[in-house]
Every structure is written in C-alpha cells, then in structure tokens.
Short mmCIF file of C-alpha atoms in Angstrom, two decimals:
data_model
loop_
_atom_site.label_atom_id
_atom_site.label_comp_id
_atom_site.label_asym_id
_atom_site.label_seq_id
_atom_site.Cartn_x
_atom_site.Cartn_y
_atom_site.Cartn_z
CA MET A 1 19.52 94.91 117.68
CA VAL A 2 22.47 96.10 116.34
CA ARG A 3 25.00 93.36 115.87
CA GLY A 4 28.95 94.18 116.03
CA LYS A 5 28.74 96.61 119.31
CA HIS A 6 28.95 92.98 121.76
CA HIS A 7 32.31 91.96 120.80
CA ARG A 8 34.60 90.71 123.05
CA SER A 9 38.36 92.04 123.58
CA PRO A 10 40.56 89.40 124.74
CA PRO A 11 41.43 89.46 128.02
CA GLU A 12 44.08 91.58 129.51
CA PRO A 13 47.45 89.51 130.64
CA GLU A 14 48.01 89.02 134.59
CA GLY A 15 51.23 90.96 135.45
CA SER A 16 53.13 87.72 136.07
CA GLU A 17 52.04 86.67 132.76
CA VAL A 18 53.78 90.11 131.13
CA GLU A 19 56.79 89.60 132.94
CA ALA A 20 57.38 86.16 131.56
CA LEU A 21 56.30 87.53 128.16
CA ARG A 22 59.13 90.30 128.55
CA LYS A 23 61.28 87.80 129.74
CA ASN A 24 60.93 85.91 126.39
CA ILE A 25 61.55 89.01 124.56
CA LEU A 26 64.69 89.78 125.68
CA GLY A 27 65.81 86.35 125.23
CA LEU A 28 65.01 86.22 121.50
CA GLU A 29 66.10 89.73 121.52
CA GLU A 30 69.71 88.25 122.71
CA GLU A 31 69.30 85.44 120.86
CA LEU A 32 68.68 87.71 117.79
CA ASN A 33 71.97 90.01 118.40
CA LYS A 34 74.15 86.04 118.66
CA GLN A 35 72.97 85.48 115.78
CA LYS A 36 74.18 89.00 113.98
CA ASN A 37 77.28 88.73 115.72
CA GLN A 38 78.13 85.44 114.57
CA SER A 39 76.83 86.53 111.44
CA GLU A 40 79.09 89.92 111.00
CA GLU A 41 82.15 87.05 111.88
CA TYR A 42 81.59 84.89 109.45
CA ARG A 43 81.05 88.10 106.51
CA GLY A 44 84.49 88.82 108.09
CA LEU A 45 85.94 85.57 107.99
CA LEU A 46 84.64 85.02 104.47
CA GLN A 47 86.14 88.58 102.66
CA ARG A 48 89.36 87.58 104.33
CA LEU A 49 89.48 84.24 102.76
CA GLN A 50 88.47 86.34 99.82
CA ALA A 51 91.44 88.13 99.98
CA ASP A 52 93.64 85.03 100.90
CA PHE A 53 92.65 83.53 97.67
CA GLU A 54 92.85 86.34 95.05
CA ASN A 55 96.49 86.90 96.66
CA HIS A 56 97.44 83.44 95.90
CA ILE A 57 95.76 83.67 92.38
CA LYS A 58 98.09 86.64 92.16
CA ARG A 59 100.98 85.50 93.70
CA SER A 60 100.60 81.99 91.89
CA GLU A 61 100.64 84.04 88.71
CA ILE A 62 104.04 85.96 89.36
CA ASP A 63 105.74 82.56 89.96
CA ARG A 64 104.44 81.07 87.19
CA ARG A 65 105.89 84.14 84.89
CA GLU A 66 109.25 83.70 87.36
CA PHE A 67 109.78 80.22 86.46
CA GLN A 68 108.96 80.69 82.79
CA LYS A 69 111.99 83.28 82.62
CA THR A 70 114.41 80.72 84.83
CA ALA A 71 112.92 77.33 83.24
CA SER A 72 115.34 76.67 80.40
CA GLN A 73 117.93 78.84 82.26
CA GLY A 74 120.07 75.38 82.87
CA LEU A 75 120.16 74.35 79.35
CA VAL A 76 121.22 77.66 78.14
CA GLU A 77 124.28 77.83 80.43
CA LYS A 78 124.79 74.49 78.57
CA LEU A 79 124.18 75.73 75.50
CA VAL A 80 126.51 78.99 75.99
CA ASP A 81 129.54 76.78 76.59
CA VAL A 82 128.74 75.08 72.97
CA LEU A 83 128.69 78.68 71.54
CA ASP A 84 131.62 79.33 73.24
CA THR A 85 133.83 76.40 71.49
CA MET A 86 132.63 77.01 68.54
CA GLU A 87 133.07 80.77 67.64
CA ILE A 88 136.95 79.30 69.24
CA ALA A 89 136.80 77.15 65.96
CA LEU A 90 135.23 79.57 64.01
CA LYS A 91 138.58 81.34 64.81
CA ALA A 92 141.04 78.99 64.83
CA SER A 93 139.20 77.81 61.35
CA SER A 94 139.51 81.33 59.73
CA LYS A 95 142.89 81.05 59.48
CA ASP A 96 143.28 77.97 57.65
CA SER A 97 142.07 77.98 54.06
CA ALA A 98 141.30 73.94 53.87
CA GLY A 99 137.38 73.67 54.59
CA GLU A 100 135.98 76.68 53.50
CA LYS A 101 132.46 74.95 52.73
CA MET A 102 132.56 73.43 56.51
CA LEU A 103 133.63 76.19 58.11
CA ASP A 104 130.58 78.11 56.22
CA GLY A 105 128.45 75.58 57.61
CA PHE A 106 130.05 75.68 60.95
CA ARG A 107 129.09 80.06 60.96
CA ARG A 108 125.55 79.60 59.64
CA VAL A 109 124.89 76.81 62.81
CA TYR A 110 127.00 79.53 65.11
CA LYS A 111 124.11 82.57 63.75
CA GLN A 112 121.53 80.20 64.41
CA LEU A 113 122.70 78.75 68.00
CA ASP A 114 123.30 82.68 69.01
CA LEU A 115 119.92 83.86 67.59
CA ILE A 116 117.90 81.20 69.37
CA LEU A 117 119.62 81.68 72.68
CA LYS A 118 118.67 85.60 72.31
CA ALA A 119 115.25 84.69 71.85
CA GLU A 120 115.34 83.35 74.96
CA GLY A 121 117.00 86.46 76.45
CA LEU A 122 120.36 85.43 76.29
CA GLU A 123 122.53 88.89 76.29
CA GLU A 124 126.37 89.21 76.44
CA VAL A 125 127.92 91.30 79.28
CA SER A 126 129.96 94.09 78.22
CA ASN A 127 133.39 94.14 78.23
CA GLU A 128 134.04 97.80 77.09
CA GLY A 129 135.44 100.12 79.40
CA LEU A 130 136.23 99.84 83.30
CA PHE A 131 136.45 96.67 85.37
CA ASN A 132 133.00 95.81 87.06
CA LEU A 133 133.14 93.75 89.76
CA ASP A 134 129.11 93.14 89.45
CA VAL A 135 129.78 91.46 86.16
CA HIS A 136 133.30 91.36 85.53
CA GLU A 137 136.23 88.35 86.84
CA VAL A 138 139.59 89.25 86.80
CA VAL A 139 141.93 86.54 85.68
CA GLU A 140 145.04 88.31 84.81
CA THR A 141 146.17 91.72 84.91
CA LEU A 142 148.61 93.44 83.36
CA SER A 143 150.64 96.71 84.18
CA ASP A 144 150.90 99.10 80.98
CA GLY A 145 151.88 103.34 81.95
CA SER A 146 149.42 104.09 79.13
CA LYS A 147 146.21 102.81 80.51
CA HIS A 148 143.91 103.26 83.64
CA ASP A 149 144.14 101.23 86.35
CA GLY A 150 140.70 98.39 85.81
CA GLU A 151 140.76 99.37 81.82
CA ILE A 152 139.85 95.86 80.37
CA VAL A 153 142.64 94.93 77.67
CA ASP A 154 141.45 91.18 76.88
CA VAL A 155 138.01 88.92 77.18
CA VAL A 156 139.49 85.04 78.04
CA GLN A 157 135.28 84.10 78.46
CA LYS A 158 132.55 85.84 77.55
CA GLY A 159 129.64 86.39 80.57
CA TYR A 160 126.11 86.55 79.89
CA ARG A 161 122.49 87.51 80.91
CA LEU A 162 119.63 86.05 81.13
CA ASN A 163 116.25 87.75 80.88
CA GLY A 164 118.63 90.49 82.87
CA LYS A 165 120.00 87.82 85.83
CA LEU A 166 123.32 87.31 85.52
CA ILE A 167 124.54 83.66 84.80
CA ARG A 168 127.90 83.85 84.00
CA ALA A 169 130.88 86.61 84.46
CA SER A 170 133.07 87.44 82.17
CA LYS A 171 136.65 86.63 82.49
CA VAL A 172 138.99 89.61 81.74
CA ILE A 173 142.56 90.51 81.61
CA ILE A 174 142.46 94.43 82.89
CA ILE A 175 145.18 97.13 83.77
CA LYS A 176 146.82 97.20 87.20
CA ASN A 177 149.25 100.03 87.60
CA ASN A 178 150.68 99.80 91.34
CA GLY A 179 146.77 101.63 92.15
CA GLU A 180 143.93 99.83 93.28
CA CYS A 181 141.08 98.64 91.41
CA ASP A 182 138.09 97.35 93.15
CA GLY A 183 135.43 98.04 90.58
CA LYS A 184 132.89 99.05 92.70
CA ASN A 185 132.41 102.32 91.12
CA ASN A 186 132.27 100.85 87.23
CA ARG A 187 128.77 99.36 87.34
CA ASP A 188 127.41 97.73 84.04
#
C-alpha cells in the first residue's frame, strides 16, 4: 500500500462561517485603513511641527543678530553727546595756546572715542548740499539771494546713524528765500 494518497483535506467551511470570516476580514481592513489614516495625520503633523521648529530657529537667529546690532544703541547715543562736548572743547582750546599738552591728550581721547564708535557702526550723517527731511532738523533759516533754498549753511549739531539706522538727526541752519523748502526731494 502506498502512503500519502489518503491524506485528509480540511473540511469546507459552511456558509455562515464564510460570512463571519468575510465580516471579520472587512472589519480588519477598516481598522487597517483607520490606522493608515491616523498614521498619515501624525506624519503631516510631525512635518508641520518640524517646519515650525526650523522657522523658529531661523527667526531666533535673525532676532539675535538684530539684537546685537542695537544692543549698544543706548550707550552709543550717550557717547555721541560726549563726543560732541569733546569736539566743542577742542575747538575752544585750539584758540588758546596755553595747555598744549593737555590739548594734545584731549585730541587723542577724542580720536580714540571716535574710532571706537565707528567700529560699533556709528557714522555721521552727511550735511553737504541740500536739506533732507529724513536726516536733518532745521533750527534756523537765513535769507541769502546768492544761495539756493534748502542749502545747508551751518551745522549746529551733527547727526548720526548706528548700523544704518538714524539715531539722531543733524541740527542745521538752512537758506530760505521766500520759497518753500520741504526737504522731500533731497534724500541722503
């Protein structure tokens, strides 16, 4: 006798069992689809969070650089006043020959302070040419027919920018010959 010819096959499931298995499969497929959808939602959320985090890091770096530029602005503004006072003292002292060594030391301090402030990003506002409303403040007007309206004839107090931002306008005396000088077309 040959063995193996008589193996038993599993019994065929009945109709109700097949239907129960189909329902079970459908239920499992639905659950799988729900899990896939939830997984996609989580993936999208994670990608948005990652993008938000990267944007936050970039924004923080920009803010940090901006803070570094302007952190010393208050100090520089105060030192600008000291620079002005020193310049006035130098002009007054140069008329008097007494105390030449003191005057020389004063010049050196002035020059050193000026270099430090320039290294921090301080620059003088240009006062050449015509009045510019954006960077000049008129403190007095004069009439002189030989000069143009809006022409700056004297600077009472220098103006300054720190890292390109105006921190003090120049106080100037300008010409005004019965015309209008609004300073709008005279950009620095």
